[in-house]
Every structure is written in structure tokens, then in C-alpha cells.
Amino acid sequence: GAVVSQHPSWVICKSGTSVKIECRSLDFQATTMFWYRQFPKQSLMLMATSNEGSKATYEQGVEKDKFLINHASLTLSTLTVTSAHPEDSSFYICSARPFRGPSYEQYFGPGTRLTVT
Amino acid sequence: TQLLEQSPQFLSIQEGENLTVYCNSSSVFSSLQWYRQEPGEGPVLLVTVVTGGEVKKLKRLTFQFGDARKDSSLHITAAQPGDTGLYLCAGLNAGGTSYGKLTFGQGTILTVHP
């Protein structure tokens, strides 16, 4: 089956620092990856859509200069939270859509817990 | 912006009871998915329904997609403590600027007591 990994699985950083989260499709190529944010006991909120080789498109209200997304290859997308603050603490989840397959097919990563102190 | 209203938000029941979770929208979705998520993990796909009126069964779980592809339901028969978790519906947007994106419902936190 299709597997998506995220690294790290959890990270603690100090306020004002930046942290990078990786999302990899392990056994398939993904032209499109999505980044979500989830607060405790809430649903997933789409932050941005990442397309290989082009700029990410951000959802309304998401600061593109704060959440930098790079989709440099067909198997890797990164999310960098710049100048993190405690309110950025959250569970970040990525998903990847295979290069070939129906449009509804996407696979989720296990998530990354970010805690900003 | 397409919205997906999921209800109930919380459900606490005894083992053996039946339950139904609903997702409703005024928008049409090209397909709809149901996920289950455990704390600290990513969501796991349970089912994808594509055709209006479609019914799919997965052991004790029955999924329906409305005829107009605007709503869906998840029915669990004889719930077990192992069914405890967060259930999420997600509709694939059919067109416009949100084409290809998933819209998630608010989620249902299910607790099944032994």
C-alpha cells in the first residue's frame, strides 16, 4: 500500500526559531501534496496545496511568509514554520496524491506534533 | 467555500448500541470519504463513495452517499470499545477554485463504553 512518512514525528522548539517538517511519499510519486493543521479534538484544516516544481497555493488566512512550503521533488515536500510562536503549536499532517490515480486518492502521513515554548 | 456539517460532534454510547453519524452540505461533492483517526496519528481511510445513492459496507460499518452527492452517513451496528475514535467525513470538491481539495467535516468523537 501507499505510505507517506513525516519527519520528525514530534518537535519542541523555542519561540522565535524556525522548524522544518518533511513529508515523503515512500513508494509512489506525488505531484500534489497537501498540508493540514489540526488542533486538539478538532478536524483537519487545509493550510496549503503543494505542487511539484511550482509555488504552493495557500488557503485564506494562512500566512505564506510564515509557513514556507517547498515541493522540490515528486516524493518530498517540506513545511517550514518560521519565527515560531506558542500559538503555532499544533499537529501538522500532510497528504500526498499519487501521480497516477483518481483525484480522490490521497494518503495521509502520521502527523508531526509541534510544541513551541 | 464548500462546507460540510458533521453531526453529532460527540457521541458516548454503551457497547452493543447502534449509532449514525451524518455529514451534510449544500454543495455537491464529486466523492466523499470517511476517515478514522486515533490520537497522535494521521487519519486512516475507511471508505470512498463516488456514486450518488451508493451504499458500502465494511463489516459493522455502513456508508451511504446521498443521491444528490451532498450528504453522507456512517452507521455502526453493535458498537464495540475498539470503535472509539475520531471519525471524519471529507468531501472532494468538484470544481471552482477548490477543485481537487478535500473539505473536512468537524469530526465526531465517538466513545464506546464496555
Short mmCIF file of C-alpha atoms in Angstrom, two decimals:
data_model
loop_
_atom_site.label_atom_id
_atom_site.label_comp_id
_atom_site.label_asym_id
_atom_site.label_seq_id
_atom_site.Cartn_x
_atom_site.Cartn_y
_atom_site.Cartn_z
CA GLY A 1 0.00 0.00 0.00
CA ALA A 2 0.96 3.63 -0.43
CA VAL A 3 2.88 5.03 2.50
CA VAL A 4 3.52 8.61 3.48
CA SER A 5 6.03 9.44 6.18
CA GLN A 6 6.62 12.61 8.14
CA HIS A 7 9.72 13.68 9.98
CA PRO A 8 10.03 14.49 12.74
CA SER A 9 7.07 12.88 14.48
CA TRP A 10 7.33 15.48 17.21
CA VAL A 11 9.43 18.56 17.82
CA ILE A 12 9.80 21.11 20.57
CA CYS A 13 11.31 24.46 19.69
CA LYS A 14 11.78 27.81 21.33
CA SER A 15 9.76 30.83 20.39
CA GLY A 16 11.36 32.76 17.53
CA THR A 17 13.12 29.81 15.97
CA SER A 18 12.20 28.01 12.75
CA VAL A 19 11.38 24.37 12.32
CA LYS A 20 11.18 22.24 9.18
CA ILE A 21 8.80 19.32 8.73
CA GLU A 22 9.30 16.80 5.93
CA CYS A 23 6.62 14.84 4.12
CA ARG A 24 7.71 11.94 1.92
CA SER A 25 5.80 9.55 -0.30
CA LEU A 26 7.77 6.34 0.15
CA ASP A 27 6.54 4.11 -2.64
CA PHE A 28 4.85 6.40 -5.14
CA GLN A 29 5.33 9.71 -6.86
CA ALA A 30 3.14 12.60 -5.81
CA THR A 31 2.71 15.67 -7.94
CA THR A 32 0.46 17.20 -5.31
CA MET A 33 0.84 17.23 -1.54
CA PHE A 34 -1.39 18.92 0.98
CA TRP A 35 -0.57 20.38 4.37
CA TYR A 36 -3.14 20.40 7.15
CA ARG A 37 -3.22 21.70 10.67
CA GLN A 38 -5.22 20.13 13.48
CA PHE A 39 -5.92 21.42 16.98
CA PRO A 40 -6.86 19.02 19.80
CA LYS A 41 -10.20 17.32 19.32
CA GLN A 42 -10.85 19.29 16.15
CA SER A 43 -10.93 18.48 12.47
CA LEU A 44 -8.25 18.99 9.86
CA MET A 45 -7.86 22.43 8.34
CA LEU A 46 -6.21 22.67 4.95
CA MET A 47 -3.32 25.13 5.01
CA ALA A 48 -1.87 24.85 1.55
CA THR A 49 -1.57 22.80 -1.61
CA SER A 50 1.93 21.98 -2.77
CA ASN A 51 2.63 21.14 -6.39
CA GLU A 52 5.97 19.76 -7.51
CA GLY A 53 8.08 22.37 -9.22
CA SER A 54 5.74 25.28 -8.61
CA LYS A 55 4.72 27.63 -5.85
CA ALA A 56 2.34 26.43 -3.20
CA THR A 57 -1.15 27.84 -3.03
CA TYR A 58 -2.29 28.86 0.42
CA GLU A 59 -5.76 28.85 1.90
CA GLN A 60 -7.29 32.10 3.01
CA GLY A 61 -5.90 33.29 6.32
CA VAL A 62 -2.70 31.25 6.14
CA GLU A 63 0.44 33.40 6.13
CA LYS A 64 2.63 32.22 3.28
CA ASP A 65 5.69 34.02 4.67
CA LYS A 66 5.30 32.21 7.96
CA PHE A 67 4.59 28.75 6.60
CA LEU A 68 7.09 28.17 3.80
CA ILE A 69 6.39 25.19 1.58
CA ASN A 70 8.85 23.61 -0.83
CA HIS A 71 7.93 20.71 -3.09
CA ALA A 72 11.28 20.07 -4.70
CA SER A 73 10.73 16.52 -5.92
CA LEU A 74 7.93 14.09 -6.67
CA THR A 75 8.42 12.41 -3.31
CA LEU A 76 9.23 15.24 -0.91
CA SER A 77 7.50 18.34 0.35
CA THR A 78 8.67 20.42 3.29
CA LEU A 79 6.85 22.84 5.57
CA THR A 80 8.97 25.35 7.44
CA VAL A 81 7.37 27.24 10.29
CA THR A 82 9.37 30.45 10.54
CA SER A 83 9.73 32.52 13.72
CA ALA A 84 7.50 30.10 15.56
CA HIS A 85 5.32 31.28 18.42
CA PRO A 86 3.36 29.30 21.02
CA GLU A 87 0.15 29.76 19.01
CA ASP A 88 1.77 27.79 16.18
CA SER A 89 1.81 24.74 18.43
CA SER A 90 -0.36 22.18 16.69
CA PHE A 91 -0.49 18.83 14.93
CA TYR A 92 0.62 19.18 11.32
CA ILE A 93 -0.42 16.50 8.85
CA CYS A 94 0.49 16.10 5.20
CA SER A 95 -1.15 14.05 2.49
CA ALA A 96 0.05 13.05 -0.94
CA ARG A 97 -1.86 12.42 -4.13
CA PRO A 98 -0.29 9.82 -6.45
CA PHE A 99 0.83 10.95 -9.87
CA ARG A 100 -1.48 8.37 -11.40
CA GLY A 101 -4.87 7.57 -10.00
CA PRO A 102 -8.28 9.06 -9.33
CA SER A 103 -8.48 12.59 -7.99
CA TYR A 104 -9.91 11.42 -4.67
CA GLU A 105 -6.93 9.21 -3.95
CA GLN A 106 -4.66 10.68 -1.33
CA TYR A 107 -2.67 9.21 1.51
CA PHE A 108 -2.06 10.82 4.84
CA GLY A 109 1.11 10.95 6.86
CA PRO A 110 1.22 10.13 10.58
CA GLY A 111 1.48 13.78 11.57
CA THR A 112 4.03 15.95 13.36
CA ARG A 113 3.36 17.38 16.80
CA LEU A 114 4.92 20.85 17.10
CA THR A 115 5.25 22.44 20.50
CA VAL A 116 6.63 25.97 20.72
CA THR A 117 7.79 27.04 24.16
CA THR B 1 -16.21 27.89 0.06
CA GLN B 2 -17.79 24.47 0.43
CA LEU B 3 -18.81 23.47 3.95
CA LEU B 4 -19.51 20.04 5.34
CA GLU B 5 -21.58 19.93 8.51
CA GLN B 6 -20.92 16.82 10.57
CA SER B 7 -23.07 15.71 13.48
CA PRO B 8 -23.10 14.84 16.23
CA GLN B 9 -19.85 16.33 17.43
CA PHE B 10 -19.67 13.99 20.44
CA LEU B 11 -21.20 10.57 20.94
CA SER B 12 -20.90 8.47 24.07
CA ILE B 13 -22.63 5.10 23.98
CA GLN B 14 -22.59 1.65 25.53
CA GLU B 15 -21.12 -1.39 23.87
CA GLY B 16 -23.67 -3.07 21.63
CA GLU B 17 -25.60 0.06 20.71
CA ASN B 18 -26.04 1.32 17.16
CA LEU B 19 -25.14 4.80 16.01
CA THR B 20 -25.26 7.03 12.96
CA VAL B 21 -23.05 9.97 12.05
CA TYR B 22 -24.18 12.46 9.44
CA CYS B 23 -22.44 14.80 7.06
CA ASN B 24 -24.47 17.39 5.18
CA SER B 25 -23.71 20.14 2.73
CA SER B 26 -25.46 22.46 0.33
CA SER B 27 -22.68 21.77 -2.16
CA VAL B 28 -22.14 18.83 -4.45
CA PHE B 29 -19.03 16.73 -3.97
CA SER B 30 -17.52 14.51 -6.63
CA SER B 31 -16.79 11.91 -3.95
CA LEU B 32 -16.87 11.58 -0.22
CA GLN B 33 -14.58 9.78 2.16
CA TRP B 34 -14.78 8.66 5.76
CA TYR B 35 -11.72 8.51 7.97
CA ARG B 36 -10.99 7.35 11.47
CA GLN B 37 -8.24 8.95 13.49
CA GLU B 38 -6.57 7.89 16.71
CA PRO B 39 -4.95 10.50 18.99
CA GLY B 40 -1.49 11.48 17.78
CA GLU B 41 -1.85 9.70 14.45
CA GLY B 42 -2.86 10.61 10.93
CA PRO B 43 -6.35 9.82 9.64
CA VAL B 44 -6.92 6.37 8.18
CA LEU B 45 -9.25 5.98 5.23
CA LEU B 46 -12.29 3.78 5.86
CA VAL B 47 -14.17 4.18 2.59
CA THR B 48 -14.63 6.29 -0.52
CA VAL B 49 -18.07 6.69 -2.06
CA VAL B 50 -18.31 8.11 -5.53
CA THR B 51 -21.75 7.49 -7.00
CA GLY B 52 -24.91 9.20 -5.77
CA GLY B 53 -27.01 6.72 -3.79
CA GLU B 54 -24.06 4.42 -3.26
CA VAL B 55 -24.02 2.18 -0.19
CA LYS B 56 -20.89 0.45 1.02
CA LYS B 57 -20.49 -1.95 3.90
CA LEU B 58 -17.35 -2.65 5.86
CA LYS B 59 -18.12 -5.31 8.47
CA ARG B 60 -20.32 -3.49 11.02
CA LEU B 61 -19.97 -0.13 9.27
CA THR B 62 -22.40 1.00 6.57
CA PHE B 63 -21.73 4.11 4.50
CA GLN B 64 -24.22 5.93 2.31
CA PHE B 65 -23.75 8.70 -0.22
CA GLY B 66 -26.81 10.82 -0.88
CA ASP B 67 -28.48 10.71 -4.27
CA ALA B 68 -27.53 14.33 -4.93
CA ARG B 69 -23.97 13.79 -3.62
CA LYS B 70 -24.45 16.47 -0.98
CA ASP B 71 -24.67 14.30 2.10
CA SER B 72 -23.45 11.06 3.59
CA SER B 73 -23.92 8.90 6.66
CA LEU B 74 -21.93 6.37 8.61
CA HIS B 75 -23.86 3.76 10.56
CA ILE B 76 -22.17 1.46 13.06
CA THR B 77 -24.02 -1.62 14.24
CA ALA B 78 -23.34 -3.12 17.65
CA ALA B 79 -20.56 -0.72 18.55
CA GLN B 80 -17.51 -2.04 20.35
CA PRO B 81 -14.94 -0.26 22.56
CA GLY B 82 -12.45 -0.68 19.72
CA ASP B 83 -14.60 1.64 17.60
CA THR B 84 -13.71 4.55 19.88
CA GLY B 85 -12.02 7.36 17.98
CA LEU B 86 -12.46 10.48 15.92
CA TYR B 87 -14.49 9.96 12.75
CA LEU B 88 -14.13 12.44 9.93
CA CYS B 89 -16.01 12.86 6.70
CA ALA B 90 -14.30 14.62 3.82
CA GLY B 91 -15.75 15.69 0.51
CA LEU B 92 -13.70 16.11 -2.63
CA ASN B 93 -14.55 19.47 -4.15
CA ALA B 94 -15.99 19.13 -7.61
CA GLY B 95 -14.92 22.37 -9.19
CA GLY B 96 -14.07 26.03 -8.89
CA THR B 97 -11.01 27.27 -7.09
CA SER B 98 -11.22 24.41 -4.59
CA TYR B 99 -11.11 21.69 -7.23
CA GLY B 100 -9.27 18.61 -6.05
CA LYS B 101 -9.18 19.66 -2.40
CA LEU B 102 -10.79 17.85 0.48
CA THR B 103 -13.25 19.65 2.72
CA PHE B 104 -13.43 18.03 6.13
CA GLY B 105 -16.39 17.92 8.46
CA GLN B 106 -15.92 19.00 12.06
CA GLY B 107 -15.46 15.42 13.22
CA THR B 108 -17.32 13.14 15.61
CA ILE B 109 -15.61 11.95 18.77
CA LEU B 110 -17.06 8.51 19.49
CA THR B 111 -16.61 6.84 22.85
CA VAL B 112 -17.91 3.31 23.31
CA HIS B 113 -18.04 2.19 26.93
CA PRO B 114 -17.68 -1.51 27.76
#
